[in-house]
Amino acid sequence: MGVPGPFPGSPGRPDAPVPDREEVDRALERLGAEYEAIETSLLALQDHAGRRLLEGAELSGTTKERWAAAERSITVLWSLFDAYTAALESARELRERRRWPSAEDLAELTELLRGEGVTVPGAAAADGAPEDGPARPGERFSLEGLVARMNGLYARSLDVIVAADAVWSALPARIDLLSAELQRTRSLAHSVGVRPGEHPAGDDLERITEELLRLRERVIADPLAFWVSSSTGSSAPGGGRPDTGRYDRAARALEDIRREVAAVLDVRQDAERRLMQLRDVLSRADRTLTEARQARGEVLAKIAASEVPAVSGPSTALHEQLAAAADYRRRAQWHRLSPLLDSLEERAEDELHRARESLTAVTAPLAVRAELRGRLDAYRAKVARHGMADDPLLTERYDLARRMLWSAPCDLRAAEQAVWRYQQAAAEALVPQQLEGRGES
């Protein structure tokens, strides 16, 4: 609802000249309009939804204290309004005695309109103006002073009502919606094994549930504890905003849990495919290690070398964890399967990489022998193209290198030296022919 503006002030000053009839009539007309505005504002305050909620609530803390003070202020406010009404009625009655008021009537009306002619109870005066100190019993006010006093009481009372209503309008409904979302998330989490005592997210759900219960109880009992007054210095009633800090933190925490539960759901939907991929990767790693062990035996038989590295067996730990992952899937323990699959996928790829490196390291001597054989045959073909295949020295060195490379076990160092000597001899033999070919050209 819209907040009524402050009551208008009374016209004139006590020391002003006595008005004439027209001025009095205009003043009374303004006072009548002022009365209507005051009455409308008071009735709106009386019917404000926030006031009705405050009257029916079991309050505590700051709200209980401020509402008790506001209730006293509202009571005083009506007392002051009654005094204001009585003064206005007296002025009207005096004016209605004669069509043409006498000088004495005008003087009396002037005193009623501008003088301090309104008497209010001392308690009402004191409650209405704590900044002025205690009021004397039967203290008198001008209509203007009375309106100023009512304005202060009205603003303070409305500020409490508007602030409490704003908090109640903003937070409980949002807390209820978040609680409903929490229950849905909790049910889904339980279905995938995310439960208190079994998964950290399950414990977090319990904590958020308790926090929302406590938060809602506190908001209902002490809404003003969740009100942040405006920092702009505005004096308008209700200037500020609800403090949603605790609610926002709970909402963020729940969103984090929802993402984690969604990840667990993804694991459930994709578990079989990931398990099959893991089995395939570990199977390839095992086959590669088997191939490496076989290759190592072949290398030791064919190559005279002591540098051939040993080959380890399959990772027992990885196979045990893969079996555990399959067991988690059978038992629908998705919250345990999720981190295990993540770890296994990374370690299985490392295992395959290790197996391939092992095979490469073991077969390296065979690769070196194959490279030497290829180099020897390439130079042999080059020599033959130049018609020097029957050269005795080249034939001798070729046969020696070939016997070394095709014998078992092969001494790679000696064979490499033999191939190098053959290359040198071939290069020296080919130099005259190359020079002769350049001369002819």
Tab-separated table of N, CA and C in Angstrom, residues 275-401:
chain	number	residue	atom	x	y	z
A	275	LEU	N	32.783	-47.771	-17.057
A	275	LEU	CA	33.404	-49.010	-16.588
A	275	LEU	C	33.941	-49.833	-17.753
A	276	MET	N	33.178	-49.890	-18.852
A	276	MET	CA	33.645	-50.640	-20.030
A	276	MET	C	34.914	-50.002	-20.604
A	277	GLN	N	34.938	-48.674	-20.643
A	277	GLN	CA	36.137	-47.998	-21.145
A	277	GLN	C	37.333	-48.271	-20.240
A	278	LEU	N	37.097	-48.267	-18.917
A	278	LEU	CA	38.183	-48.565	-17.996
A	278	LEU	C	38.702	-49.987	-18.202
A	279	ARG	N	37.783	-50.940	-18.350
A	279	ARG	CA	38.212	-52.322	-18.589
A	279	ARG	C	39.033	-52.413	-19.873
A	280	ASP	N	38.596	-51.681	-20.901
A	280	ASP	CA	39.317	-51.719	-22.172
A	280	ASP	C	40.722	-51.125	-22.034
A	281	VAL	N	40.823	-49.991	-21.336
A	281	VAL	CA	42.135	-49.351	-21.173
A	281	VAL	C	43.069	-50.250	-20.382
A	282	LEU	N	42.576	-50.817	-19.269
A	282	LEU	CA	43.427	-51.698	-18.466
A	282	LEU	C	43.774	-52.975	-19.225
A	283	SER	N	42.830	-53.465	-20.048
A	283	SER	CA	43.116	-54.653	-20.859
A	283	SER	C	44.219	-54.363	-21.870
A	284	ARG	N	44.166	-53.195	-22.505
A	284	ARG	CA	45.221	-52.828	-23.450
A	284	ARG	C	46.561	-52.658	-22.734
A	285	ALA	N	46.515	-52.088	-21.525
A	285	ALA	CA	47.748	-51.955	-20.756
A	285	ALA	C	48.328	-53.328	-20.418
A	286	ASP	N	47.455	-54.261	-20.009
A	286	ASP	CA	47.928	-55.610	-19.681
A	286	ASP	C	48.503	-56.307	-20.909
A	287	ARG	N	47.808	-56.178	-22.061
A	287	ARG	CA	48.314	-56.824	-23.282
A	287	ARG	C	49.653	-56.224	-23.699
A	288	THR	N	49.767	-54.912	-23.525
A	288	THR	CA	51.027	-54.252	-23.886
A	288	THR	C	52.162	-54.724	-22.984
A	289	LEU	N	51.885	-54.876	-21.689
A	289	LEU	CA	52.903	-55.388	-20.778
A	289	LEU	C	53.274	-56.831	-21.107
A	290	THR	N	52.263	-57.630	-21.488
A	290	THR	CA	52.547	-59.008	-21.898
A	290	THR	C	53.439	-59.023	-23.137
A	291	GLU	N	53.099	-58.165	-24.084
A	291	GLU	CA	53.917	-58.050	-25.299
A	291	GLU	C	55.331	-57.590	-24.957
A	292	ALA	N	55.442	-56.679	-23.992
A	292	ALA	CA	56.761	-56.198	-23.587
A	292	ALA	C	57.583	-57.314	-22.945
A	293	ARG	N	56.931	-58.148	-22.123
A	293	ARG	CA	57.662	-59.255	-21.503
A	293	ARG	C	58.126	-60.261	-22.559
A	294	GLN	N	57.246	-60.553	-23.522
A	294	GLN	CA	57.645	-61.465	-24.599
A	294	GLN	C	58.776	-60.878	-25.428
A	295	ALA	N	58.647	-59.572	-25.703
A	295	ALA	CA	59.690	-58.914	-26.489
A	295	ALA	C	61.013	-58.911	-25.732
A	296	ARG	N	60.945	-58.773	-24.422
A	296	ARG	CA	62.184	-58.771	-23.642
A	296	ARG	C	62.896	-60.110	-23.755
A	297	GLY	N	62.123	-61.211	-23.719
A	297	GLY	CA	62.735	-62.529	-23.901
A	297	GLY	C	63.391	-62.656	-25.265
A	298	GLU	N	62.686	-62.122	-26.273
A	298	GLU	CA	63.241	-62.170	-27.631
A	298	GLU	C	64.504	-61.327	-27.726
A	299	VAL	N	64.497	-60.166	-27.117
A	299	VAL	CA	65.670	-59.284	-27.161
A	299	VAL	C	66.849	-59.932	-26.460
A	300	LEU	N	66.595	-60.515	-25.278
A	300	LEU	CA	67.688	-61.151	-24.551
A	300	LEU	C	68.262	-62.330	-25.338
A	301	ALA	N	67.400	-62.974	-26.142
A	301	ALA	CA	67.879	-64.104	-26.951
A	301	ALA	C	68.620	-63.644	-28.197
A	302	LYS	N	68.242	-62.481	-28.740
A	302	LYS	CA	68.798	-62.054	-30.024
A	302	LYS	C	69.846	-60.959	-29.910
A	303	ILE	N	69.825	-60.239	-28.794
A	303	ILE	CA	70.738	-59.115	-28.643
A	303	ILE	C	71.625	-59.350	-27.427
A	304	ALA	N	72.904	-59.224	-27.628
A	304	ALA	CA	73.849	-59.384	-26.519
A	304	ALA	C	73.935	-58.049	-25.791
A	305	ALA	N	73.037	-57.821	-24.857
A	305	ALA	CA	73.021	-56.562	-24.121
A	305	ALA	C	72.465	-56.799	-22.733
A	306	SER	N	73.007	-56.092	-21.768
A	306	SER	CA	72.537	-56.237	-20.390
A	306	SER	C	71.663	-55.068	-19.971
A	307	GLU	N	71.416	-54.094	-20.884
A	307	GLU	CA	70.669	-52.886	-20.537
A	307	GLU	C	69.166	-53.031	-20.750
A	308	VAL	N	68.703	-54.206	-21.131
A	308	VAL	CA	67.269	-54.384	-21.386
A	308	VAL	C	66.521	-54.282	-20.059
A	309	PRO	N	65.602	-53.275	-19.915
A	309	PRO	CA	64.913	-53.085	-18.633
A	309	PRO	C	63.943	-54.207	-18.323
A	310	ALA	N	63.727	-54.427	-17.035
A	310	ALA	CA	62.734	-55.426	-16.615
A	310	ALA	C	61.329	-54.897	-16.874
A	311	VAL	N	60.375	-55.781	-17.001
A	311	VAL	CA	58.976	-55.414	-17.267
A	311	VAL	C	58.128	-55.866	-16.088
A	312	SER	N	57.408	-54.925	-15.487
A	312	SER	CA	56.551	-55.266	-14.346
A	312	SER	C	55.259	-55.909	-14.826
A	313	GLY	N	54.566	-56.509	-13.877
A	313	GLY	CA	53.286	-57.117	-14.203
A	313	GLY	C	52.149	-56.112	-14.134
A	314	PRO	N	50.935	-56.541	-14.421
A	314	PRO	CA	49.769	-55.646	-14.355
A	314	PRO	C	49.594	-55.094	-12.943
A	315	SER	N	48.980	-53.907	-12.853
A	315	SER	CA	48.755	-53.266	-11.563
A	315	SER	C	47.630	-53.971	-10.815
A	316	THR	N	48.003	-54.664	-9.756
A	316	THR	CA	46.997	-55.365	-8.946
A	316	THR	C	46.032	-54.370	-8.287
A	317	ALA	N	46.572	-53.242	-7.838
A	317	ALA	CA	45.735	-52.251	-7.152
A	317	ALA	C	44.652	-51.705	-8.079
A	318	LEU	N	45.019	-51.420	-9.330
A	318	LEU	CA	44.024	-50.886	-10.271
A	318	LEU	C	42.928	-51.905	-10.540
A	319	HIS	N	43.283	-53.159	-10.688
A	319	HIS	CA	42.268	-54.189	-10.947
A	319	HIS	C	41.374	-54.383	-9.726
A	320	GLU	N	41.947	-54.263	-8.539
A	320	GLU	CA	41.113	-54.378	-7.332
A	320	GLU	C	40.145	-53.199	-7.242
A	321	GLN	N	40.626	-51.998	-7.572
A	321	GLN	CA	39.747	-50.830	-7.534
A	321	GLN	C	38.678	-50.893	-8.625
A	322	LEU	N	39.025	-51.456	-9.774
A	322	LEU	CA	38.021	-51.633	-10.828
A	322	LEU	C	36.931	-52.595	-10.359
A	323	ALA	N	37.334	-53.654	-9.668
A	323	ALA	CA	36.339	-54.587	-9.118
A	323	ALA	C	35.473	-53.878	-8.073
A	324	ALA	N	36.090	-53.028	-7.251
A	324	ALA	CA	35.315	-52.281	-6.260
A	324	ALA	C	34.326	-51.346	-6.940
A	325	ALA	N	34.741	-50.701	-8.043
A	325	ALA	CA	33.845	-49.807	-8.782
A	325	ALA	C	32.651	-50.573	-9.328
A	326	ALA	N	32.905	-51.758	-9.859
A	326	ALA	CA	31.802	-52.583	-10.381
A	326	ALA	C	30.854	-52.977	-9.245
A	327	ASP	N	31.409	-53.226	-8.059
A	327	ASP	CA	30.578	-53.579	-6.908
A	327	ASP	C	29.730	-52.387	-6.470
A	328	TYR	N	30.328	-51.176	-6.480
A	328	TYR	CA	29.557	-49.977	-6.149
A	328	TYR	C	28.389	-49.800	-7.117
A	329	ARG	N	28.637	-50.086	-8.375
A	329	ARG	CA	27.558	-49.942	-9.362
A	329	ARG	C	26.434	-50.938	-9.093
A	330	ARG	N	26.803	-52.172	-8.781
A	330	ARG	CA	25.773	-53.184	-8.498
A	330	ARG	C	24.937	-52.795	-7.282
A	331	ARG	N	25.576	-52.154	-6.298
A	331	ARG	CA	24.867	-51.785	-5.071
A	331	ARG	C	24.272	-50.380	-5.138
A	332	ALA	N	24.401	-49.739	-6.308
A	332	ALA	CA	23.862	-48.380	-6.518
A	332	ALA	C	24.463	-47.368	-5.547
A	333	GLN	N	25.726	-47.551	-5.200
A	333	GLN	CA	26.409	-46.588	-4.330
A	333	GLN	C	27.119	-45.558	-5.215
A	334	TRP	N	26.279	-44.722	-5.848
A	334	TRP	CA	26.793	-43.810	-6.877
A	334	TRP	C	27.707	-42.745	-6.297
A	335	HIS	N	27.428	-42.326	-5.073
A	335	HIS	CA	28.263	-41.281	-4.469
A	335	HIS	C	29.683	-41.771	-4.215
A	336	ARG	N	29.852	-43.089	-4.015
A	336	ARG	CA	31.197	-43.649	-3.865
A	336	ARG	C	31.817	-43.973	-5.223
A	337	LEU	N	30.959	-44.347	-6.152
A	337	LEU	CA	31.463	-44.695	-7.480
A	337	LEU	C	32.023	-43.471	-8.194
A	338	SER	N	31.383	-42.318	-8.001
A	338	SER	CA	31.777	-41.113	-8.743
A	338	SER	C	33.247	-40.738	-8.551
A	339	PRO	N	33.723	-40.522	-7.313
A	339	PRO	CA	35.144	-40.156	-7.173
A	339	PRO	C	36.079	-41.276	-7.560
A	340	LEU	N	35.651	-42.538	-7.351
A	340	LEU	CA	36.516	-43.671	-7.712
A	340	LEU	C	36.713	-43.749	-9.221
A	341	LEU	N	35.640	-43.540	-9.987
A	341	LEU	CA	35.767	-43.555	-11.453
A	341	LEU	C	36.689	-42.436	-11.935
A	342	ASP	N	36.533	-41.258	-11.349
A	342	ASP	CA	37.400	-40.140	-11.744
A	342	ASP	C	38.865	-40.492	-11.529
A	343	SER	N	39.171	-41.090	-10.378
A	343	SER	CA	40.556	-41.455	-10.077
A	343	SER	C	41.036	-42.582	-10.983
A	344	LEU	N	40.179	-43.578	-11.184
A	344	LEU	CA	40.568	-44.741	-12.004
A	344	LEU	C	40.830	-44.352	-13.449
A	345	GLU	N	40.010	-43.467	-13.996
A	345	GLU	CA	40.200	-43.079	-15.398
A	345	GLU	C	41.562	-42.438	-15.609
A	346	GLU	N	41.960	-41.598	-14.685
A	346	GLU	CA	43.273	-40.945	-14.820
A	346	GLU	C	44.401	-41.956	-14.642
A	347	ARG	N	44.274	-42.810	-13.637
A	347	ARG	CA	45.346	-43.775	-13.365
A	347	ARG	C	45.425	-44.873	-14.427
A	348	ALA	N	44.274	-45.239	-15.014
A	348	ALA	CA	44.292	-46.256	-16.071
A	348	ALA	C	45.025	-45.734	-17.303
A	349	GLU	N	44.802	-44.466	-17.644
A	349	GLU	CA	45.530	-43.875	-18.774
A	349	GLU	C	47.027	-43.830	-18.472
A	350	ASP	N	47.379	-43.526	-17.235
A	350	ASP	CA	48.803	-43.534	-16.846
A	350	ASP	C	49.384	-44.943	-16.965
A	351	GLU	N	48.598	-45.940	-16.585
A	351	GLU	CA	49.067	-47.325	-16.666
A	351	GLU	C	49.311	-47.738	-18.116
A	352	LEU	N	48.411	-47.346	-19.009
A	352	LEU	CA	48.588	-47.670	-20.426
A	352	LEU	C	49.824	-46.966	-20.979
A	353	HIS	N	49.994	-45.708	-20.583
A	353	HIS	CA	51.172	-44.960	-21.032
A	353	HIS	C	52.454	-45.633	-20.520
A	354	ARG	N	52.437	-46.074	-19.268
A	354	ARG	CA	53.610	-46.759	-18.701
A	354	ARG	C	53.897	-48.053	-19.451
A	355	ALA	N	52.852	-48.813	-19.790
A	355	ALA	CA	53.049	-50.077	-20.508
A	355	ALA	C	53.655	-49.829	-21.886
A	356	ARG	N	53.160	-48.792	-22.564
A	356	ARG	CA	53.705	-48.489	-23.890
A	356	ARG	C	55.160	-48.041	-23.807
A	357	GLU	N	55.471	-47.243	-22.798
A	357	GLU	CA	56.866	-46.824	-22.622
A	357	GLU	C	57.752	-48.026	-22.322
A	358	SER	N	57.232	-48.968	-21.539
A	358	SER	CA	57.994	-50.173	-21.214
A	358	SER	C	58.270	-50.995	-22.476
A	359	LEU	N	57.250	-51.138	-23.329
A	359	LEU	CA	57.425	-51.880	-24.578
A	359	LEU	C	58.443	-51.183	-25.474
A	360	THR	N	58.366	-49.879	-25.551
A	360	THR	CA	59.317	-49.120	-26.379
A	360	THR	C	60.745	-49.298	-25.868
A	361	ALA	N	60.895	-49.222	-24.522
A	361	ALA	CA	62.236	-49.359	-23.946
A	361	ALA	C	62.803	-50.753	-24.164
A	362	VAL	N	61.944	-51.778	-24.038
A	362	VAL	CA	62.403	-53.159	-24.197
A	362	VAL	C	62.796	-53.454	-25.645
A	363	THR	N	62.027	-52.965	-26.582
A	363	THR	CA	62.269	-53.284	-27.992
A	363	THR	C	63.251	-52.318	-28.656
A	364	ALA	N	63.773	-51.368	-27.901
A	364	ALA	CA	64.711	-50.415	-28.494
A	364	ALA	C	65.907	-51.098	-29.154
A	365	PRO	N	66.543	-52.145	-28.535
A	365	PRO	CA	67.671	-52.806	-29.218
A	365	PRO	C	67.267	-53.429	-30.561
A	366	LEU	N	66.067	-53.998	-30.637
A	366	LEU	CA	65.616	-54.560	-31.919
A	366	LEU	C	65.445	-53.463	-32.960
A	367	ALA	N	64.960	-52.300	-32.485
A	367	ALA	CA	64.810	-51.181	-33.417
A	367	ALA	C	66.172	-50.705	-33.911
A	368	VAL	N	67.157	-50.668	-33.008
A	368	VAL	CA	68.511	-50.272	-33.415
A	368	VAL	C	69.077	-51.277	-34.424
A	369	ARG	N	68.897	-52.577	-34.145
A	369	ARG	CA	69.384	-53.594	-35.089
A	369	ARG	C	68.702	-53.453	-36.439
A	370	ALA	N	67.398	-53.186	-36.428
A	370	ALA	CA	66.685	-53.037	-37.700
A	370	ALA	C	67.195	-51.820	-38.462
A	371	GLU	N	67.498	-50.750	-37.746
A	371	GLU	CA	68.017	-49.548	-38.412
A	371	GLU	C	69.388	-49.817	-39.025
A	372	LEU	N	70.241	-50.573	-38.291
A	372	LEU	CA	71.574	-50.906	-38.814
A	372	LEU	C	71.461	-51.810	-40.033
A	373	ARG	N	70.541	-52.761	-39.988
A	373	ARG	CA	70.339	-53.636	-41.149
A	373	ARG	C	69.894	-52.828	-42.363
A	374	GLY	N	68.970	-51.905	-42.133
A	374	GLY	CA	68.500	-51.082	-43.242
A	374	GLY	C	69.602	-50.216	-43.809
A	375	ARG	N	70.438	-49.641	-42.934
A	375	ARG	CA	71.530	-48.790	-43.409
A	375	ARG	C	72.556	-49.613	-44.211
A	376	LEU	N	72.865	-50.815	-43.718
A	376	LEU	CA	73.834	-51.681	-44.421
A	376	LEU	C	73.329	-52.047	-45.811
A	377	ASP	N	72.081	-52.440	-45.917
A	377	ASP	CA	71.518	-52.811	-47.226
A	377	ASP	C	71.434	-51.608	-48.149
A	378	ALA	N	71.176	-50.431	-47.612
A	378	ALA	CA	71.103	-49.230	-48.453
A	378	ALA	C	72.464	-48.928	-49.081
A	379	TYR	N	73.533	-49.011	-48.274
A	379	TYR	CA	74.872	-48.761	-48.841
A	379	TYR	C	75.259	-49.866	-49.813
A	380	ARG	N	74.849	-51.089	-49.526
A	380	ARG	CA	75.141	-52.207	-50.446
A	380	ARG	C	74.478	-51.947	-51.797
A	381	ALA	N	73.254	-51.472	-51.790
A	381	ALA	CA	72.560	-51.184	-53.054
A	381	ALA	C	73.241	-50.033	-53.789
A	382	LYS	N	73.713	-49.022	-53.048
A	382	LYS	CA	74.402	-47.886	-53.679
A	382	LYS	C	75.698	-48.327	-54.345
A	383	VAL	N	76.437	-49.179	-53.661
A	383	VAL	CA	77.692	-49.697	-54.234
A	383	VAL	C	77.403	-50.507	-55.494
A	384	ALA	N	76.348	-51.311	-55.457
A	384	ALA	CA	76.012	-52.143	-56.622
A	384	ALA	C	75.646	-51.280	-57.818
A	385	ARG	N	74.953	-50.125	-57.568
A	385	ARG	CA	74.592	-49.261	-58.681
A	385	ARG	C	75.824	-48.671	-59.384
A	386	HIS	N	76.916	-48.564	-58.662
A	386	HIS	CA	78.146	-48.033	-59.262
A	386	HIS	C	79.075	-49.141	-59.753
A	387	GLY	N	78.585	-50.407	-59.805
A	387	GLY	CA	79.362	-51.512	-60.352
A	387	GLY	C	80.494	-51.971	-59.471
A	388	MET	N	80.382	-51.773	-58.182
A	388	MET	CA	81.480	-52.136	-57.295
A	388	MET	C	81.062	-53.215	-56.302
A	389	ALA	N	80.052	-53.975	-56.650
A	389	ALA	CA	79.559	-54.990	-55.728
A	389	ALA	C	80.583	-56.094	-55.484
A	390	ASP	N	81.486	-56.325	-56.449
A	390	ASP	CA	82.463	-57.413	-56.299
A	390	ASP	C	83.786	-56.936	-55.742
A	391	ASP	N	83.894	-55.698	-55.296
A	391	ASP	CA	85.130	-55.189	-54.710
A	391	ASP	C	85.467	-56.033	-53.483
A	392	PRO	N	86.663	-56.600	-53.429
A	392	PRO	CA	87.008	-57.537	-52.351
A	392	PRO	C	86.880	-56.921	-50.957
A	393	LEU	N	87.405	-55.706	-50.776
A	393	LEU	CA	87.354	-55.092	-49.447
A	393	LEU	C	85.912	-54.824	-49.025
A	394	LEU	N	85.157	-54.307	-49.979
A	394	LEU	CA	83.753	-54.012	-49.647
A	394	LEU	C	82.990	-55.300	-49.347
A	395	THR	N	83.261	-56.324	-50.143
A	395	THR	CA	82.566	-57.599	-49.929
A	395	THR	C	82.917	-58.172	-48.566
A	396	GLU	N	84.196	-58.072	-48.204
A	396	GLU	CA	84.641	-58.604	-46.910
A	396	GLU	C	83.962	-57.860	-45.765
A	397	ARG	N	83.974	-56.534	-45.846
A	397	ARG	CA	83.389	-55.747	-44.748
A	397	ARG	C	81.863	-55.902	-44.699
A	398	TYR	N	81.235	-56.046	-45.856
A	398	TYR	CA	79.782	-56.262	-45.877
A	398	TYR	C	79.418	-57.590	-45.235
A	399	ASP	N	80.158	-58.639	-45.621
A	399	ASP	CA	79.861	-59.969	-45.068
A	399	ASP	C	80.057	-59.989	-43.563
A	400	LEU	N	81.086	-59.279	-43.061
A	400	LEU	CA	81.325	-59.254	-41.622
A	400	LEU	C	80.176	-58.551	-40.889
A	401	ALA	N	79.791	-57.376	-41.400
A	401	ALA	CA	78.691	-56.647	-40.753
A	401	ALA	C	77.396	-57.436	-40.816
